[in-house]
XYZ file of C-alpha atoms in Angstrom:
188
model
C 245.776 -63.554 189.978
C 249.790 -61.475 189.047
C 249.289 -57.273 190.189
C 250.003 -55.210 187.472
C 253.488 -54.121 189.611
C 254.640 -57.785 189.927
C 254.810 -58.174 186.160
C 256.792 -54.682 185.609
C 259.451 -54.990 187.961
C 260.637 -57.790 186.737
C 260.579 -56.748 182.572
C 261.688 -53.291 184.198
C 264.889 -55.072 185.983
C 265.580 -57.355 182.914
C 265.484 -54.013 180.614
C 267.608 -52.202 182.683
C 270.515 -55.338 183.361
C 270.564 -55.033 179.084
C 270.817 -51.267 179.402
C 273.367 -51.316 181.763
C 275.019 -54.133 179.617
C 275.493 -52.291 176.530
C 276.741 -49.112 178.405
C 279.003 -50.895 179.717
C 280.370 -52.591 176.625
C 280.107 -49.861 174.844
C 282.357 -48.656 177.072
C 285.098 -50.497 177.043
C 285.015 -51.290 173.407
C 285.794 -47.765 173.174
C 288.618 -47.451 175.135
C 289.813 -51.201 173.424
C 289.654 -49.156 170.324
C 291.569 -45.412 171.441
C 293.660 -47.986 172.883
C 294.432 -49.664 169.828
C 294.763 -46.446 168.069
C 296.920 -45.070 169.996
C 299.438 -47.873 170.048
C 299.391 -47.348 166.225
C 299.990 -44.081 166.212
C 303.204 -44.112 168.067
C 304.726 -46.840 166.548
C 303.894 -44.464 163.598
C 305.585 -41.494 164.846
C 308.859 -43.793 166.205
C 309.680 -44.510 162.990
C 308.836 -40.996 162.142
C 311.219 -39.060 164.274
C 313.289 -41.913 163.971
C 314.190 -41.597 160.213
C 313.939 -37.860 160.474
C 317.120 -37.529 162.890
C 319.010 -40.064 160.932
C 318.720 -38.756 158.100
C 319.546 -35.668 159.018
C 322.625 -37.087 160.474
C 323.696 -38.541 157.490
C 323.118 -35.347 155.344
C 325.245 -32.938 158.668
C 327.846 -36.115 157.890
C 328.228 -35.379 154.352
C 328.603 -31.458 154.455
C 331.512 -32.040 157.579
C 332.643 -34.472 155.257
C 332.798 -31.781 152.152
C 333.980 -29.384 155.075
C 337.010 -30.491 155.459
C 337.646 -31.294 152.073
C 337.607 -27.620 151.668
C 339.737 -27.244 154.948
C 337.481 -25.542 157.373
C 337.036 -28.552 160.013
C 339.663 -31.486 160.696
C 338.787 -35.418 161.596
C 336.771 -36.404 159.579
C 337.644 -38.253 155.701
C 337.403 -35.219 152.995
C 334.771 -35.276 150.303
C 335.137 -33.612 147.224
C 331.875 -31.844 146.010
C 331.418 -34.717 142.658
C 328.721 -34.631 140.774
C 327.972 -38.207 142.049
C 328.348 -36.862 145.336
C 325.768 -33.580 145.167
C 323.322 -36.229 143.939
C 323.639 -38.304 147.015
C 323.094 -35.191 148.806
C 319.648 -34.209 146.984
C 318.698 -37.426 147.657
C 318.962 -37.213 151.322
C 317.570 -33.976 151.536
C 314.792 -34.758 149.683
C 314.756 -37.885 152.229
C 314.738 -35.301 155.161
C 311.876 -32.828 153.556
C 309.459 -36.249 153.004
C 310.013 -36.958 156.404
C 309.544 -33.442 157.537
C 306.021 -33.469 155.850
C 305.094 -36.997 157.917
C 306.270 -35.200 161.119
C 304.223 -32.221 160.135
C 301.288 -34.757 159.950
C 301.913 -37.115 163.364
C 304.703 -35.136 165.731
C 303.315 -32.763 168.550
C 303.867 -29.017 168.247
C 307.454 -29.185 170.191
C 308.696 -32.390 168.363
C 308.287 -30.253 165.162
C 309.230 -26.553 166.293
C 312.777 -28.503 167.428
C 313.006 -30.581 164.005
C 312.244 -27.176 162.101
C 314.991 -25.512 164.560
C 317.111 -28.193 163.657
C 316.526 -28.122 159.816
C 318.364 -24.215 159.931
C 321.034 -25.839 161.536
C 321.579 -28.211 159.143
C 321.439 -25.755 156.283
C 323.739 -23.142 157.806
C 325.670 -26.181 157.750
C 324.932 -26.901 153.698
C 326.020 -23.087 153.654
C 329.398 -23.289 155.555
C 330.509 -26.118 153.338
C 329.832 -25.383 150.207
C 331.362 -21.763 150.728
C 327.230 -19.840 150.299
C 328.231 -16.728 151.824
C 325.362 -15.134 154.258
C 324.789 -12.201 155.761
C 326.347 -12.870 158.848
C 329.834 -15.275 158.982
C 329.950 -18.155 161.202
C 333.223 -20.968 161.689
C 332.168 -24.531 161.082
C 333.352 -25.474 164.858
C 330.270 -22.968 166.594
C 327.463 -23.356 163.372
C 328.156 -27.834 163.994
C 328.093 -26.920 168.248
C 324.647 -25.153 167.500
C 323.566 -28.352 165.489
C 324.243 -30.998 167.817
C 322.620 -28.705 170.335
C 319.810 -28.924 167.953
C 320.042 -32.494 167.251
C 319.630 -32.721 171.235
C 316.455 -30.724 171.531
C 314.654 -32.456 169.246
C 315.563 -35.786 170.328
C 314.416 -34.687 174.174
C 311.132 -33.364 172.117
C 311.039 -36.372 170.339
C 311.144 -38.534 172.942
C 308.197 -37.033 175.175
C 306.044 -37.217 172.791
C 306.399 -40.619 173.052
C 305.936 -40.816 176.632
C 309.748 -41.420 176.836
C 310.858 -40.181 180.504
C 314.371 -40.048 181.495
C 317.711 -38.158 180.008
C 318.818 -39.183 176.938
C 322.132 -40.207 177.958
C 324.627 -39.440 181.190
C 327.473 -38.035 180.177
C 330.579 -40.342 179.956
C 333.871 -39.388 179.556
C 335.797 -40.710 176.758
C 339.192 -42.957 178.690
C 342.033 -41.175 178.654
C 344.197 -44.227 177.073
C 341.731 -44.328 173.738
C 342.131 -40.833 173.221
C 343.707 -40.121 169.771
C 347.388 -38.639 170.011
C 347.587 -35.723 168.443
C 351.396 -34.451 166.246
C 352.544 -31.348 166.603
C 353.166 -30.054 162.894
C 356.429 -30.505 163.504
C 356.708 -33.832 164.252
C 355.047 -35.378 161.134
C-alpha cells in the first residue's frame, strides 16, 4: 500500500508549481501592462508638450510682428492689428489655453511650472505689442529675451519629463558670410 505521505507530496508539488506559475504569469502581465501604459502616456505627453510649444511660438511671432508695426522692434514683417489678425490671435490663444489644460493633466510638476512662466512671458509680449500699460515699464528686447529663456527652460523640463537626456543643442556660430549686411541710415 502507498502511504499517505507518498500521495500528498506529489499533490503538494503540483499545487505549489501551479501557484508559482500563476504568480510569475501575473507579475509578467502586470509589468507588461504598466510598460504599455507608460508608452501610451509618453506619446500623449510628447504631443501635448510639442503642440503647446509650437502654439506659444506662433503667438510670440504674431506679437513680434505687431510690435514691429508699432516700431518697438525691427526685423520681422510688420503686421497691423486688424480685426482679422486679432481674431487669429484669439484662436491661437484659445488653442494655447486648451493645450495648457492638457499639460496640467499629463505633464509633470516641473514642466507645468515652466509652462506657466512661459505663459506669463508671452502675455508680457502681448501687452507690449498692443501698447497695454503695466506697472513696470520694460522694453521689447528685454521682454523677448525673457520669453526665449522661459521657452528654453520649458523645453528642457519637457525633455526631462520625457526622459530625453542631453542638451537641446550646442551653440553654433552663425557664419559671418551669411550675416545680413547692416546699412547705415545715410546709405539708404
